[in-house]
mmCIF file of C-alpha atoms in Angstrom:
data_model
loop_
_atom_site.group_PDB
_atom_site.id
_atom_site.type_symbol
_atom_site.label_atom_id
_atom_site.label_comp_id
_atom_site.label_asym_id
_atom_site.label_seq_id
_atom_site.Cartn_x
_atom_site.Cartn_y
_atom_site.Cartn_z
ATOM 1 C CA ASN A 1 -62.926 -188.169 120.532
ATOM 2 C CA ALA A 2 -64.831 -184.582 120.530
ATOM 3 C CA GLY A 3 -61.447 -182.978 118.834
ATOM 4 C CA VAL A 4 -61.760 -179.365 118.958
ATOM 5 C CA THR A 5 -64.584 -177.794 121.239
ATOM 6 C CA GLN A 6 -65.765 -174.430 121.229
ATOM 7 C CA THR A 7 -68.020 -172.160 123.672
ATOM 8 C CA PRO A 8 -70.414 -170.641 122.884
ATOM 9 C CA LYS A 9 -71.634 -171.317 119.500
ATOM 10 C CA PHE A 10 -73.147 -167.419 119.366
ATOM 11 C CA GLN A 11 -73.007 -164.558 121.100
ATOM 12 C CA VAL A 12 -73.939 -160.996 121.155
ATOM 13 C CA LEU A 13 -71.960 -158.091 122.727
ATOM 14 C CA LYS A 14 -72.415 -154.347 123.174
ATOM 15 C CA THR A 15 -69.714 -152.137 122.890
ATOM 16 C CA GLY A 16 -67.033 -151.976 126.391
ATOM 17 C CA GLN A 17 -68.799 -155.772 127.434
ATOM 18 C CA SER A 18 -65.725 -158.226 128.141
ATOM 19 C CA MET A 19 -65.863 -162.049 127.647
ATOM 20 C CA THR A 20 -63.778 -164.933 127.258
ATOM 21 C CA LEU A 21 -64.197 -167.633 124.341
ATOM 22 C CA GLN A 22 -63.634 -171.167 125.427
ATOM 23 C CA CYS A 23 -60.982 -173.832 123.420
ATOM 24 C CA ALA A 24 -61.083 -177.712 124.252
ATOM 25 C CA GLN A 25 -59.132 -180.420 123.071
ATOM 26 C CA ASP A 26 -59.195 -183.831 123.171
ATOM 27 C CA MET A 27 -56.225 -184.774 121.438
ATOM 28 C CA ASN A 28 -53.473 -184.462 123.035
ATOM 29 C CA HIS A 29 -51.565 -181.750 120.731
ATOM 30 C CA ASN A 30 -49.121 -179.595 122.321
ATOM 31 C CA SER A 31 -49.504 -176.251 119.866
ATOM 32 C CA MET A 32 -53.650 -174.197 119.305
ATOM 33 C CA TYR A 33 -54.461 -171.340 118.537
ATOM 34 C CA TRP A 34 -57.033 -168.459 117.670
ATOM 35 C CA TYR A 35 -58.253 -167.332 114.484
ATOM 36 C CA ARG A 36 -60.648 -164.795 113.369
ATOM 37 C CA GLN A 37 -62.793 -164.928 110.298
ATOM 38 C CA ASP A 38 -64.227 -161.740 108.271
ATOM 39 C CA PRO A 39 -66.393 -161.666 105.342
ATOM 40 C CA GLY A 40 -64.523 -161.806 102.019
ATOM 41 C CA MET A 41 -61.503 -162.769 104.029
ATOM 42 C CA GLY A 42 -59.424 -165.984 104.781
ATOM 43 C CA LEU A 43 -58.991 -166.990 108.761
ATOM 44 C CA ARG A 44 -55.869 -164.606 110.360
ATOM 45 C CA LEU A 45 -53.968 -165.590 113.233
ATOM 46 C CA ILE A 46 -54.804 -163.702 116.335
ATOM 47 C CA TYR A 47 -52.664 -165.131 119.186
ATOM 48 C CA TYR A 48 -50.965 -169.128 119.830
ATOM 49 C CA SER A 49 -49.533 -171.078 121.847
ATOM 50 C CA ALA A 50 -46.819 -173.126 120.826
ATOM 51 C CA SER A 51 -46.591 -175.146 123.819
ATOM 52 C CA GLU A 52 -48.511 -175.721 127.070
ATOM 53 C CA GLY A 53 -46.909 -172.247 129.064
ATOM 54 C CA THR A 54 -46.451 -170.542 125.925
ATOM 55 C CA THR A 55 -48.377 -167.449 124.107
ATOM 56 C CA ASP A 56 -47.150 -165.876 121.339
ATOM 57 C CA LYS A 57 -48.929 -162.932 118.957
ATOM 58 C CA GLY A 58 -50.124 -163.403 115.793
ATOM 59 C CA GLU A 59 -50.841 -160.963 112.882
ATOM 60 C CA VAL A 60 -54.208 -159.092 114.431
ATOM 61 C CA PRO A 61 -53.948 -159.340 118.637
ATOM 62 C CA ASN A 62 -54.555 -156.261 119.180
ATOM 63 C CA GLY A 63 -57.570 -156.460 122.099
ATOM 64 C CA TYR A 64 -57.391 -159.763 122.635
ATOM 65 C CA ASN A 65 -55.701 -161.619 125.518
ATOM 66 C CA VAL A 66 -55.470 -165.353 126.046
ATOM 67 C CA SER A 67 -54.489 -168.082 128.631
ATOM 68 C CA ARG A 68 -53.519 -171.611 127.559
ATOM 69 C CA LEU A 69 -54.780 -173.161 131.141
ATOM 70 C CA ASN A 70 -53.337 -176.252 130.703
ATOM 71 C CA LYS A 71 -52.275 -178.798 127.805
ATOM 72 C CA ARG A 72 -55.931 -178.967 126.687
ATOM 73 C CA GLU A 73 -57.264 -175.448 127.610
ATOM 74 C CA PHE A 74 -56.860 -172.036 125.332
ATOM 75 C CA SER A 75 -58.986 -169.004 125.818
ATOM 76 C CA LEU A 76 -59.425 -166.000 124.535
ATOM 77 C CA ARG A 77 -60.232 -162.596 125.825
ATOM 78 C CA LEU A 78 -61.797 -159.812 124.818
ATOM 79 C CA GLU A 79 -61.701 -157.112 127.346
ATOM 80 C CA SER A 80 -63.900 -154.526 126.412
ATOM 81 C CA ALA A 81 -65.476 -155.630 123.145
ATOM 82 C CA ALA A 82 -65.513 -152.984 120.242
ATOM 83 C CA PRO A 83 -67.796 -153.480 117.030
ATOM 84 C CA SER A 84 -64.722 -153.683 114.744
ATOM 85 C CA GLN A 85 -64.183 -157.260 116.826
ATOM 86 C CA THR A 86 -67.735 -158.553 115.104
ATOM 87 C CA SER A 87 -66.397 -162.011 113.629
ATOM 88 C CA VAL A 88 -66.108 -165.819 113.559
ATOM 89 C CA TYR A 89 -63.889 -167.129 115.999
ATOM 90 C CA PHE A 90 -61.978 -170.283 115.105
ATOM 91 C CA CYS A 91 -59.962 -172.338 117.133
ATOM 92 C CA ALA A 92 -57.310 -175.072 115.908
ATOM 93 C CA SER A 93 -54.606 -177.315 117.431
ATOM 94 C CA THR A 94 -52.024 -179.416 116.431
ATOM 95 C CA ARG A 95 -49.554 -182.203 117.341
ATOM 96 C CA ARG A 96 -46.002 -181.765 117.210
ATOM 97 C CA GLY A 97 -43.606 -184.278 115.384
ATOM 98 C CA VAL A 98 -39.824 -185.632 115.212
ATOM 99 C CA ARG A 99 -38.160 -183.044 116.835
ATOM 100 C CA GLY A 100 -40.464 -180.565 117.661
ATOM 101 C CA ALA A 101 -41.382 -179.736 113.835
ATOM 102 C CA PHE A 102 -44.679 -178.779 112.903
ATOM 103 C CA THR A 103 -45.459 -181.656 110.344
ATOM 104 C CA ASP A 104 -48.771 -182.316 111.091
ATOM 105 C CA THR A 105 -52.418 -180.825 110.271
ATOM 106 C CA GLN A 106 -54.919 -178.472 112.388
ATOM 107 C CA TYR A 107 -58.003 -179.516 113.298
ATOM 108 C CA PHE A 108 -60.603 -176.739 114.205
ATOM 109 C CA GLY A 109 -63.238 -176.173 116.322
ATOM 110 C CA PRO A 110 -66.735 -175.210 114.940
ATOM 111 C CA GLY A 111 -66.597 -171.504 115.548
ATOM 112 C CA THR A 112 -68.295 -169.008 117.367
ATOM 113 C CA ARG A 113 -69.846 -165.739 115.654
ATOM 114 C CA LEU A 114 -69.561 -162.956 117.844
ATOM 115 C CA THR A 115 -71.965 -159.937 117.470
ATOM 116 C CA VAL A 116 -70.676 -156.381 118.881
ATOM 117 C CA LEU A 117 -73.456 -153.837 119.325
ATOM 118 C CA ALA B 1 -43.573 -162.578 104.894
ATOM 119 C CA GLN B 2 -45.132 -165.349 103.265
ATOM 120 C CA THR B 3 -48.701 -164.199 101.326
ATOM 121 C CA VAL B 4 -51.559 -166.857 99.898
ATOM 122 C CA THR B 5 -53.832 -165.510 96.539
ATOM 123 C CA GLN B 6 -57.042 -167.265 95.672
ATOM 124 C CA SER B 7 -57.857 -164.938 92.755
ATOM 125 C CA GLN B 8 -61.723 -166.382 92.333
ATOM 126 C CA PRO B 9 -63.822 -165.398 94.471
ATOM 127 C CA GLU B 10 -66.598 -167.412 93.107
ATOM 128 C CA MET B 11 -67.244 -170.565 90.803
ATOM 129 C CA SER B 12 -69.724 -173.012 89.633
ATOM 130 C CA VAL B 13 -69.719 -176.440 88.149
ATOM 131 C CA GLN B 14 -72.500 -178.481 87.261
ATOM 132 C CA GLU B 15 -72.855 -181.797 89.293
ATOM 133 C CA ALA B 16 -70.500 -184.559 87.833
ATOM 134 C CA GLU B 17 -67.790 -182.105 85.753
ATOM 135 C CA THR B 18 -64.873 -181.129 87.188
ATOM 136 C CA VAL B 19 -63.398 -178.097 88.691
ATOM 137 C CA THR B 20 -60.518 -176.539 89.197
ATOM 138 C CA LEU B 21 -59.490 -173.743 92.058
ATOM 139 C CA SER B 22 -56.404 -171.891 91.615
ATOM 140 C CA CYS B 23 -54.129 -171.045 94.377
ATOM 141 C CA THR B 24 -50.671 -168.796 94.071
ATOM 142 C CA TYR B 25 -48.493 -168.062 97.127
ATOM 143 C CA ASP B 26 -45.170 -166.178 98.069
ATOM 144 C CA THR B 27 -42.401 -167.101 99.776
ATOM 145 C CA SER B 28 -39.014 -167.174 100.006
ATOM 146 C CA GLU B 29 -38.673 -170.416 102.002
ATOM 147 C CA ASN B 30 -37.733 -173.941 100.231
ATOM 148 C CA ASN B 31 -39.578 -176.615 102.964
ATOM 149 C CA TYR B 32 -42.972 -175.563 103.655
ATOM 150 C CA TYR B 33 -46.942 -177.326 103.355
ATOM 151 C CA LEU B 34 -49.904 -176.814 101.395
ATOM 152 C CA PHE B 35 -53.220 -177.105 102.513
ATOM 153 C CA TRP B 36 -56.910 -176.900 101.014
ATOM 154 C CA TYR B 37 -59.014 -176.451 103.557
ATOM 155 C CA LYS B 38 -63.304 -176.973 103.003
ATOM 156 C CA GLN B 39 -65.735 -174.741 104.726
ATOM 157 C CA PRO B 40 -69.420 -175.646 104.098
ATOM 158 C CA PRO B 41 -72.345 -174.069 105.198
ATOM 159 C CA SER B 42 -71.959 -175.195 108.774
ATOM 160 C CA ARG B 43 -69.370 -173.341 109.115
ATOM 161 C CA GLN B 44 -66.694 -176.338 110.151
ATOM 162 C CA MET B 45 -63.380 -175.977 108.615
ATOM 163 C CA ILE B 46 -62.173 -179.450 107.188
ATOM 164 C CA LEU B 47 -59.269 -180.621 105.420
ATOM 165 C CA VAL B 48 -59.627 -181.289 101.546
ATOM 166 C CA ILE B 49 -55.831 -182.609 101.375
ATOM 167 C CA ARG B 50 -51.938 -181.271 102.050
ATOM 168 C CA GLN B 51 -48.757 -181.086 100.133
ATOM 169 C CA GLU B 52 -45.241 -181.362 101.282
ATOM 170 C CA ALA B 53 -43.011 -178.831 99.297
ATOM 171 C CA TYR B 54 -40.178 -181.403 99.415
ATOM 172 C CA LYS B 55 -42.566 -184.135 97.329
ATOM 173 C CA GLN B 56 -42.784 -183.636 93.512
ATOM 174 C CA GLN B 57 -45.657 -185.779 93.390
ATOM 175 C CA ASN B 58 -48.801 -184.041 93.258
ATOM 176 C CA ALA B 59 -51.287 -185.264 96.374
ATOM 177 C CA THR B 60 -54.323 -186.794 95.867
ATOM 178 C CA GLU B 61 -57.545 -187.893 97.904
ATOM 179 C CA ASN B 62 -60.102 -189.696 96.171
ATOM 180 C CA ARG B 63 -61.937 -187.062 93.547
ATOM 181 C CA PHE B 64 -59.352 -184.061 95.032
ATOM 182 C CA SER B 65 -56.150 -183.989 93.518
ATOM 183 C CA VAL B 66 -53.818 -181.273 93.219
ATOM 184 C CA ASN B 67 -51.077 -179.626 90.590
ATOM 185 C CA PHE B 68 -48.685 -178.377 92.679
ATOM 186 C CA GLN B 69 -45.728 -176.457 90.520
ATOM 187 C CA LYS B 70 -43.584 -174.965 92.967
ATOM 188 C CA ALA B 71 -41.133 -173.095 90.486
ATOM 189 C CA ALA B 72 -44.088 -170.901 89.878
ATOM 190 C CA LYS B 73 -45.304 -171.128 93.518
ATOM 191 C CA SER B 74 -48.546 -172.413 91.919
ATOM 192 C CA PHE B 75 -51.075 -174.693 93.988
ATOM 193 C CA SER B 76 -54.813 -175.370 92.263
ATOM 194 C CA LEU B 77 -57.388 -177.912 93.371
ATOM 195 C CA LYS B 78 -59.064 -180.254 90.920
ATOM 196 C CA ILE B 79 -62.380 -181.582 92.082
ATOM 197 C CA SER B 80 -63.809 -184.280 89.966
ATOM 198 C CA ASP B 81 -67.483 -185.391 89.663
ATOM 199 C CA SER B 82 -68.456 -182.922 91.235
ATOM 200 C CA GLN B 83 -71.288 -183.355 94.035
ATOM 201 C CA LEU B 84 -73.896 -181.078 95.673
ATOM 202 C CA GLY B 85 -71.904 -181.699 98.699
ATOM 203 C CA ASP B 86 -68.848 -179.874 97.462
ATOM 204 C CA THR B 87 -70.742 -176.519 97.755
ATOM 205 C CA ALA B 88 -68.887 -174.935 100.244
ATOM 206 C CA MET B 89 -65.813 -172.323 100.111
ATOM 207 C CA TYR B 90 -62.498 -173.410 99.930
ATOM 208 C CA PHE B 91 -59.497 -171.778 101.675
ATOM 209 C CA CYS B 92 -55.862 -172.461 100.456
ATOM 210 C CA ALA B 93 -53.472 -172.215 102.862
ATOM 211 C CA PHE B 94 -49.170 -172.028 103.587
ATOM 212 C CA MET B 95 -47.229 -173.570 106.195
ATOM 213 C CA LYS B 96 -43.615 -172.961 106.781
ATOM 214 C CA HIS B 97 -42.162 -176.455 107.977
ATOM 215 C CA VAL B 98 -39.999 -175.338 110.926
ATOM 216 C CA GLY B 99 -38.361 -178.410 112.921
ATOM 217 C CA GLY B 100 -36.266 -177.950 116.066
ATOM 218 C CA PRO B 101 -37.140 -176.373 120.043
ATOM 219 C CA VAL B 102 -39.822 -174.725 121.147
ATOM 220 C CA ARG B 103 -39.275 -171.248 119.943
ATOM 221 C CA SER B 104 -41.160 -167.845 119.168
ATOM 222 C CA SER B 105 -40.306 -168.228 115.737
ATOM 223 C CA ASN B 106 -41.254 -171.879 115.735
ATOM 224 C CA THR B 107 -44.815 -171.428 115.314
ATOM 225 C CA GLY B 108 -46.546 -173.517 113.015
ATOM 226 C CA LYS B 109 -49.144 -171.044 111.956
ATOM 227 C CA LEU B 110 -51.293 -171.430 108.849
ATOM 228 C CA ILE B 111 -51.380 -168.557 106.523
ATOM 229 C CA PHE B 112 -54.547 -168.444 104.563
ATOM 230 C CA GLY B 113 -56.163 -167.478 100.915
ATOM 231 C CA GLN B 114 -59.059 -165.025 101.216
ATOM 232 C CA GLY B 115 -61.138 -167.803 99.730
ATOM 233 C CA THR B 116 -62.964 -168.965 96.620
ATOM 234 C CA THR B 117 -66.970 -170.029 96.918
ATOM 235 C CA LEU B 118 -67.951 -173.496 94.784
ATOM 236 C CA GLN B 119 -71.395 -173.471 93.655
ATOM 237 C CA VAL B 120 -72.382 -177.705 92.595
ATOM 238 C CA LYS B 121 -75.526 -177.137 90.500
ATOM 239 C CA PRO B 122 -78.127 -180.037 89.896
#
């Protein structure tokens, strides 16, 4: 049981390049999230997928797109990277409880450190 | 909108002593969850403790306990018998409790504070 895995662990991009961050979970969780963490700040939500087949914007979605490929996988894409997207990116997942309530803890992946030059 | 504030950017404590990290939040909701996450230098986010707002009893997990003051919207973390392995950044987080069918408003998303860096000194 690997929990939440993310690839790659590190990445350096040039301005304007594109890339996709991959996330997978093996806990049969319904909901998945992408956060970014910048120095001196807590994690901020970029996009989330409350259940397979749905995605929605979070607090800071500009410059990103997501795909919920299946129940296990949730990818984050930067179409044209900018220096402001230099950050550490975390994927998280959680299950839904009785009657769809979010009652459980979010489990986080190890993060991807992205640098955009 | 909900906000979470951690007013102590950095703290230090001697090994084996007790330290308290502060967290306040702002919400108009009555039913919600509060969390403390630990982030060591490895960057991994690790759940330390959680509290359901409808429970009056403060949550405890071994050396970690909280002081939950709902009326004051305060949620502090106490670490007893501090250990070198407790050195990390600690984040307070809020989650609104929303049940029912899947809707765009039914997110389960976490709102984080800015974090407190804790250094445990030998």
